[in-house]
Short mmCIF file of C-alpha atoms in Angstrom, two decimals:
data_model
loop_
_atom_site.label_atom_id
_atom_site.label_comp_id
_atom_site.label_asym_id
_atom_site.label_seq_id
_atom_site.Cartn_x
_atom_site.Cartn_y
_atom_site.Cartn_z
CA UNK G 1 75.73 76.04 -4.19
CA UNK G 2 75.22 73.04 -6.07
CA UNK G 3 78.02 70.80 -6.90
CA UNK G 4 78.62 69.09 -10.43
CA UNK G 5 81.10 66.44 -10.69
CA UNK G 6 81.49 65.26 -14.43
CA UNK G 7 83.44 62.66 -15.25
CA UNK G 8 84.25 61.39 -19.09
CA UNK G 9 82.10 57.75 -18.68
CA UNK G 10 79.03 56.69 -16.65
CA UNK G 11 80.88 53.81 -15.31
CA UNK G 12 83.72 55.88 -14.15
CA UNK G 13 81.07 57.69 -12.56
CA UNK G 14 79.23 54.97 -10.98
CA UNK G 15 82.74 53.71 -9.16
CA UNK G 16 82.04 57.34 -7.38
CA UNK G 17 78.82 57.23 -6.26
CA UNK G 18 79.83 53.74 -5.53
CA UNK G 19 82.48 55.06 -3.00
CA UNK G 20 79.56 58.03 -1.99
CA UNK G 21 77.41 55.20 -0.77
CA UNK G 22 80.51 53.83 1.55
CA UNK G 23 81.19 56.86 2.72
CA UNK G 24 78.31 57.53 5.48
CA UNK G 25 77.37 61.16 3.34
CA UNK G 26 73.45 61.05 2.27
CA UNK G 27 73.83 64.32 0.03
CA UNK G 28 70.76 64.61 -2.37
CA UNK G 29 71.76 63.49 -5.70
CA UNK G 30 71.15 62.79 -9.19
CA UNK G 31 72.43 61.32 -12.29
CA UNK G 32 71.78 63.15 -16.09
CA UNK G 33 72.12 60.58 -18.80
CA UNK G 34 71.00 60.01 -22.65
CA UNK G 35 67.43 58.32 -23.25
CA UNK G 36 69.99 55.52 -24.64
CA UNK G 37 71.21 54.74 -20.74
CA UNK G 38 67.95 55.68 -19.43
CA UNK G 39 64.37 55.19 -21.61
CA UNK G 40 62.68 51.48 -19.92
CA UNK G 41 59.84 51.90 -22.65
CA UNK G 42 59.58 49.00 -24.96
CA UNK G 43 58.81 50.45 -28.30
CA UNK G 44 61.23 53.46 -28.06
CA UNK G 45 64.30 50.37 -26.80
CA UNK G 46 63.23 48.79 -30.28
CA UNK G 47 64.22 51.96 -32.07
CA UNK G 48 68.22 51.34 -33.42
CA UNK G 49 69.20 55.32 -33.84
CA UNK G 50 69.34 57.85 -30.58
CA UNK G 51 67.86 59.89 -33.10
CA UNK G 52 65.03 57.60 -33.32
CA UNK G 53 64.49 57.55 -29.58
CA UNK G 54 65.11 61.34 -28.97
CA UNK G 55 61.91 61.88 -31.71
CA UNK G 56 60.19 58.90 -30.70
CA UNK G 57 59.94 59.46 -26.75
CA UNK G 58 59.50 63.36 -27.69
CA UNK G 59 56.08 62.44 -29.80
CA UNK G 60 54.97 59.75 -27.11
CA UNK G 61 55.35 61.99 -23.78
CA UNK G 62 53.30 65.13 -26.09
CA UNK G 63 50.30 62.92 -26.72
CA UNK G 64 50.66 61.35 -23.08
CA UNK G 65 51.04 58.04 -24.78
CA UNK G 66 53.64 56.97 -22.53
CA UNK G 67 52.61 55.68 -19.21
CA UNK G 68 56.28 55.92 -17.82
CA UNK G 69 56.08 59.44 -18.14
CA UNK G 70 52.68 59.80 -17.39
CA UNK G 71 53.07 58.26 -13.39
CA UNK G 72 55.94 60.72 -13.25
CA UNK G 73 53.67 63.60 -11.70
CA UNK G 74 52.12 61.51 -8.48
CA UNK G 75 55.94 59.93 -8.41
CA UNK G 76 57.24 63.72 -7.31
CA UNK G 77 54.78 63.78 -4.35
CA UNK G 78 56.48 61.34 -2.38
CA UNK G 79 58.54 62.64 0.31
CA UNK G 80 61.19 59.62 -0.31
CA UNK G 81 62.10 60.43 -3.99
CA UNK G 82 65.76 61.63 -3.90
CA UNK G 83 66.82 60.17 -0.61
CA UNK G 84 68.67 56.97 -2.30
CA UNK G 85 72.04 57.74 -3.97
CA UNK G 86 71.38 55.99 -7.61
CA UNK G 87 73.99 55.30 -10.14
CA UNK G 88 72.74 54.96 -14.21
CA UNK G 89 72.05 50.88 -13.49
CA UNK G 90 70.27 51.53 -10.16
CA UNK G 91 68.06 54.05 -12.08
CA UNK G 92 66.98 52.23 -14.74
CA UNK G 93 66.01 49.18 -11.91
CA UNK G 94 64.22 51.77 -10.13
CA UNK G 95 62.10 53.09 -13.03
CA UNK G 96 61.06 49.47 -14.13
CA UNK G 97 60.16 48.33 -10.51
CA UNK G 98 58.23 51.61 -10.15
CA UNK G 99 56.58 52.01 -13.97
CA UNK G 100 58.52 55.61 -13.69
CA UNK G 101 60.48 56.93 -16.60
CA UNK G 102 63.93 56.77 -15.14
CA UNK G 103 65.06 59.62 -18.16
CA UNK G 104 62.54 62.51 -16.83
CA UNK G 105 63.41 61.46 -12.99
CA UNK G 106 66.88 62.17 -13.21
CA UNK G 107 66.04 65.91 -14.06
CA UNK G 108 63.13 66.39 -11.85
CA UNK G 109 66.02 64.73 -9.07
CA UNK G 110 68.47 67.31 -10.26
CA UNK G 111 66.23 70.10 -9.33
CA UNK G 112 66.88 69.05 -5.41
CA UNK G 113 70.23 67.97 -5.53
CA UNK G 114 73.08 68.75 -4.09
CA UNK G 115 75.47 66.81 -5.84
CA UNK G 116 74.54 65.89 -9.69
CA UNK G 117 76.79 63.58 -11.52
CA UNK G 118 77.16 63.72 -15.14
CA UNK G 119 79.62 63.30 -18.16
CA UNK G 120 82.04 65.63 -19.63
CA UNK G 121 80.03 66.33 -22.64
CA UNK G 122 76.82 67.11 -20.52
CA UNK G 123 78.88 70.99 -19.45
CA UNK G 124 81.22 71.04 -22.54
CA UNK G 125 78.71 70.74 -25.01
CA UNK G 126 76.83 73.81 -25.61
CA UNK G 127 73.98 71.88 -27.37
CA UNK G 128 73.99 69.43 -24.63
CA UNK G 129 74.19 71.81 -21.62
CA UNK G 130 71.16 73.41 -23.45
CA UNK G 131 69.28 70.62 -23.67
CA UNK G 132 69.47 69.30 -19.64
CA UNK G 133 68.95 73.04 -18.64
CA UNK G 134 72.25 72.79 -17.10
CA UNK G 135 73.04 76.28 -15.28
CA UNK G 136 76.58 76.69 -13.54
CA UNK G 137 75.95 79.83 -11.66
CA UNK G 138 76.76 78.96 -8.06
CA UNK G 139 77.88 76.18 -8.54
CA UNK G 140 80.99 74.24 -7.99
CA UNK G 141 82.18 71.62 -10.83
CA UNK G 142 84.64 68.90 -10.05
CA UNK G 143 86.27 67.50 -13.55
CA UNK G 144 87.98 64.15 -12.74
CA UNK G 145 90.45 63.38 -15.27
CA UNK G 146 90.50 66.79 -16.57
CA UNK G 147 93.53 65.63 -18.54
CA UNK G 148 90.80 64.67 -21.29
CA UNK G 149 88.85 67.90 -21.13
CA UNK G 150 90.91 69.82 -24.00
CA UNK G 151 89.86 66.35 -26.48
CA UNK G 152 86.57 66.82 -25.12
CA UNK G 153 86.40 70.75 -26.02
CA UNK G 154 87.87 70.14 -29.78
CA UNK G 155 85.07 67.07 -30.27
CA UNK G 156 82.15 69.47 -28.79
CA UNK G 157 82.67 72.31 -31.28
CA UNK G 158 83.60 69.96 -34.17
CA UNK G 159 81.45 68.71 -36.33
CA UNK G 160 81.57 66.42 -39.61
CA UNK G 161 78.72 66.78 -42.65
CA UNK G 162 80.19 64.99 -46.07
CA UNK G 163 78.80 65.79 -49.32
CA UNK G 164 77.29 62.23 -49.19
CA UNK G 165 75.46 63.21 -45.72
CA UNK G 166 73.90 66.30 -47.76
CA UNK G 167 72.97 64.31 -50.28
CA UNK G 168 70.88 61.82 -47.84
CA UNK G 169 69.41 64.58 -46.04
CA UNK G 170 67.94 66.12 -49.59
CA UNK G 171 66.64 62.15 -49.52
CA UNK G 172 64.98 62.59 -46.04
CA UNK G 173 63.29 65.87 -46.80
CA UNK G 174 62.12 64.73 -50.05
CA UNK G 175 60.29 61.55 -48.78
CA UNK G 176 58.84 64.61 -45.88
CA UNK G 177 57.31 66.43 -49.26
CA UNK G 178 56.18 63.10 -50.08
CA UNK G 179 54.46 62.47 -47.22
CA UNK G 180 52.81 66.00 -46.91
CA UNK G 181 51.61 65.62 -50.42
CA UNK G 182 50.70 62.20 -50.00
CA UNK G 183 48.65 62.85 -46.41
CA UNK G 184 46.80 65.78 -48.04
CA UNK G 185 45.49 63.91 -50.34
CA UNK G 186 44.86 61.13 -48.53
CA UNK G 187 46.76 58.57 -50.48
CA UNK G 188 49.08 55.97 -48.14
CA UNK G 189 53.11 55.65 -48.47
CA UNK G 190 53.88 52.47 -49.47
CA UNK G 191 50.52 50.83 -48.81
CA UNK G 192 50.50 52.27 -45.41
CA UNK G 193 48.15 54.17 -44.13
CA UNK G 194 48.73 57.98 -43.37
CA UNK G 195 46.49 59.94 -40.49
CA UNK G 196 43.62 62.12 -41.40
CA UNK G 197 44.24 64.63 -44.00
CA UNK G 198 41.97 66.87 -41.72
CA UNK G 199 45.33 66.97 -39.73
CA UNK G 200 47.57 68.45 -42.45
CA UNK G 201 49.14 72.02 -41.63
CA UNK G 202 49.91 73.38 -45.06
CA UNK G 203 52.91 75.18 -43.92
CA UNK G 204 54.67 72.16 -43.63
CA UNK G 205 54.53 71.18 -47.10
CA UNK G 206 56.66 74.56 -48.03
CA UNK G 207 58.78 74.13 -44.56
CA UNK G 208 59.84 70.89 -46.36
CA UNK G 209 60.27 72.67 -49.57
CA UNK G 210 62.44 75.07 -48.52
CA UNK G 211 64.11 73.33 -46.29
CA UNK G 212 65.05 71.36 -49.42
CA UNK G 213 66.12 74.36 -51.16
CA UNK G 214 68.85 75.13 -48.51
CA UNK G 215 69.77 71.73 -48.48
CA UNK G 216 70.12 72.08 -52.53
CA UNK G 217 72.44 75.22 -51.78
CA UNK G 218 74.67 73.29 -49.74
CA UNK G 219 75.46 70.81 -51.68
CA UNK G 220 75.48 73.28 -54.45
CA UNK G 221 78.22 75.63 -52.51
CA UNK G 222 80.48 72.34 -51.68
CA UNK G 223 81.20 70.80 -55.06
CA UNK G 224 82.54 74.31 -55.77
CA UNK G 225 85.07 73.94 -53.66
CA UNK G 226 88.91 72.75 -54.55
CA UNK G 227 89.42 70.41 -51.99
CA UNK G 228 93.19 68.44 -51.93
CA UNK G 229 93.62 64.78 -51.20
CA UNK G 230 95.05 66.16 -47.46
CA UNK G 231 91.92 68.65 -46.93
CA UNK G 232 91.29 72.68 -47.13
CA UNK G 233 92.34 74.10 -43.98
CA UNK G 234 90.52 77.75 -43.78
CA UNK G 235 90.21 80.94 -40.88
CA UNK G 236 87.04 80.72 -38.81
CA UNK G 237 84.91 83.31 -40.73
CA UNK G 238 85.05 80.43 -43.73
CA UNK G 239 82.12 78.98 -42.14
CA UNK G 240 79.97 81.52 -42.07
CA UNK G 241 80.62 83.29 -45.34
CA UNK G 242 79.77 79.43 -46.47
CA UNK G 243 76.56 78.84 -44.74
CA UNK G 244 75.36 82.45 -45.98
CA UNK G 245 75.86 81.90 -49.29
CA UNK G 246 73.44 78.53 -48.66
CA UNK G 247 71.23 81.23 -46.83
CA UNK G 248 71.51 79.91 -43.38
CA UNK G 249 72.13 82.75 -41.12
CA UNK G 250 72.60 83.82 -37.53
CA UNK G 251 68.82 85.29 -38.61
CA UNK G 252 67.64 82.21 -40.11
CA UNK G 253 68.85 79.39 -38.21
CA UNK G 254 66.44 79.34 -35.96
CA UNK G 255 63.48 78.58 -38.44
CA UNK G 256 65.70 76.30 -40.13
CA UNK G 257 65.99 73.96 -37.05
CA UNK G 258 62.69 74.17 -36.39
CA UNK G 259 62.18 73.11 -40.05
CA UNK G 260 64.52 70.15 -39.62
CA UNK G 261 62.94 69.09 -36.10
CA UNK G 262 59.50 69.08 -37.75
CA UNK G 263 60.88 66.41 -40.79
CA UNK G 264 62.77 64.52 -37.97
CA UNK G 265 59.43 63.70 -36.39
CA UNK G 266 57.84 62.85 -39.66
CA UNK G 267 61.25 60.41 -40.31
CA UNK G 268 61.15 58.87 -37.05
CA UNK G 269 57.50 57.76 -36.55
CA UNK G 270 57.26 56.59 -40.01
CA UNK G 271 60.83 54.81 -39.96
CA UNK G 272 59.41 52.04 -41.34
CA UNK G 273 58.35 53.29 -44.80
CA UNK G 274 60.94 56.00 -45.07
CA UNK G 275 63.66 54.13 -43.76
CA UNK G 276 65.80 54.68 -40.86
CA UNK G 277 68.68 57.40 -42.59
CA UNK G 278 68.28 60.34 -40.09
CA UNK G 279 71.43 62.11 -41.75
CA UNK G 280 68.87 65.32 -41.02
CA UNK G 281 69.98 65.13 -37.48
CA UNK G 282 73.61 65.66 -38.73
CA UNK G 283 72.78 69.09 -40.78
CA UNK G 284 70.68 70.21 -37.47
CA UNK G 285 74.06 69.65 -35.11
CA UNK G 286 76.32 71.07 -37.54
CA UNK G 287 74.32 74.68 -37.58
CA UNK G 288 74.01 74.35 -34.18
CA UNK G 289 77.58 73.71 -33.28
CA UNK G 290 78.39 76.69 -36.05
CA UNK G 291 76.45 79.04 -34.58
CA UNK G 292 76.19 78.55 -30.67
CA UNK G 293 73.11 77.92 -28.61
CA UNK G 294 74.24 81.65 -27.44
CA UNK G 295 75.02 83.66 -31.03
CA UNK G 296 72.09 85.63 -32.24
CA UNK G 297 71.96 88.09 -35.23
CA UNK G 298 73.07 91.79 -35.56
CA UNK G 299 71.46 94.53 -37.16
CA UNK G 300 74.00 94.02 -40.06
CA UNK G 301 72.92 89.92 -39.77
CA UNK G 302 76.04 88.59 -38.94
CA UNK G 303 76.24 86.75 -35.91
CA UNK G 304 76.88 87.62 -32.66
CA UNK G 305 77.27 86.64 -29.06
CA UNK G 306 74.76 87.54 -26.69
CA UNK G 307 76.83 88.42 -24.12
CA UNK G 308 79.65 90.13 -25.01
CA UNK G 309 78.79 90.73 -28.54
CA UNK G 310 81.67 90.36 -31.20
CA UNK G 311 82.01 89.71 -35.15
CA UNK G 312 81.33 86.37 -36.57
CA UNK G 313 85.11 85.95 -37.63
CA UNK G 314 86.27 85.94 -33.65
CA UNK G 315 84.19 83.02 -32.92
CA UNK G 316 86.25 80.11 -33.95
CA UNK G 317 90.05 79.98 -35.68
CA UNK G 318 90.15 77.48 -38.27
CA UNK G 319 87.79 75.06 -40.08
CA UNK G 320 88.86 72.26 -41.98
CA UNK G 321 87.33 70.87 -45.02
#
């Protein structure tokens, strides 16, 4: 089996592998971190938002425009890859001495591993753990600290979306209708030049649109709501009898984040016309952290859990608002 030790910082877990190193033990290993900690390439350091960089890097590695990623594939064939025990810091100094992205080594590293070294959040966080492909069948996971696991737990299924978020998201998509409009008819945003209306998928122009629409029922469904000076404090099922009345679903979700990835990239590789607001990336987390990366829809289209199934109202206690 594989073993996972998670600790809550990087630099608590570099004093580990520093120890590793001075112990005489050459176990295979690997470090997970955020492109934040990780990405060496120039124009994706530039961007200020993790959001920026997620969508950024994302677009560049697609249309092989980034030659970090690119020398990753003839960087796997060599026999020696893995053999060095790398914290975060020797990582990044690797990638820039070898032109390799350090961000896509660390999970082609953690394929071979023995030992892989990552943060609370990377196991605790559903979305996370979803992201890295993190699997914990047969494997053993060492929490140091543990004593801030339970804060850890509470911040991973918690989530925070104001009215003014909602509001700036309804901004973001309508600058994405904007741009759809604008691109497909060839016309530039703000004397910049848009690509080749030949590229236009019209379905994007109504994703945005009804995207908006949703959006529009949020904020519609949250002024309606009493809310005292000290907060609402409601049972679990609150949530979701809220979020289906905006028509976001166990059903529906999943278009709907597609919907909202698809209007990230737009934000993020025009930032400089539309502005750098990404509050999108806040209504995206909050339906994911609602509804699970493992909560699908019945045949009645309430949620459920994929394995063991069980109503919508068991999922979570209390919501405040």
């Amino acid at each position: 089996p594989k073993i996972i030790y998670a600790s809550r910082t990087h630099s608590q877990l570099s004093q580990v592998i520093g120890e590793l190193k001075a112990s005489g033990y050459e176990p295979r290993v690997s470090i997970l971190g955020s492109r934040d900690q990780l990405c060496v390439h120039h124009e994706v350091l530039r961007a200020e938002t993790l959001t920026e960089k997620v969508h950024m890097c994302r677009a560049k590695v697609a249309s092989r425009m980034c030659s970090y990623h690119n020398a990753l594939e003839d960087k796997k064939k060599d026999p020696s890859l893995g053999q060095e025990i790398m914290d975060i810091e020797d990582l990044v100094r690797f990638g820039s001495q070898q032109r390799v992205c350090p961000y896509y080594l660390a999970r082609e590293l953690r394929q071979t591993a023995d030992i892989i070294f990552m943060p609370y959040n990377y196991i605790l966080d559903a979305k996370t753990r979803q992201s890295f492909g993190i699997d914990l069948n047969n494997t053993i996971v060492i929490l140091d600290e543990a004593h801030n696991v339970e804060k850890m737990c509470e911040e991973s299924s918690s989530f925070d979306l104001s009215s003014t978020d909602v509001a700036a998201c309804i901004g973001n998509v309508t600058r994405c209708i904007e741009y759809a409009t604008r691109q497909r008819e060839g016309m530039p945003i703000d004397d910049v030049a848009l690509p080749d209306a030949g590229d236009v998928n019209g379905d994007d122009e109504k994703d945005y649109v009804a995207l908006k629409h949703i959006l529009m029922n949020v904020e519609t469904e949250l002024d309606k709501l009493d809310v005292p000076a000290d907060g609402l404090t409601r049972r679990g099922e609150f949530i979701f009898d809220f979020f289906q009345s905006c028509g976001i679903t166990a059903v529906t979700k999943s278009p709907i984040l597609d919907m909202c990835d698809k209007a990230l990239s737009v934000l993020t590789t025009y930032a400089a016309v539309m502005g750098k607001n990404f509050a999108l990336q806040k209504f995206a987390d909050a339906i994911k952290t609602v509804f699970g990366n493992n909560v699908t829809a019945s045949d009645d289209g309430f949620a459920k859990t994929q394995q063991p199934a069980v109503n919508p109202h068991e999922l979570s206690h209390f919501y405040k608002v």
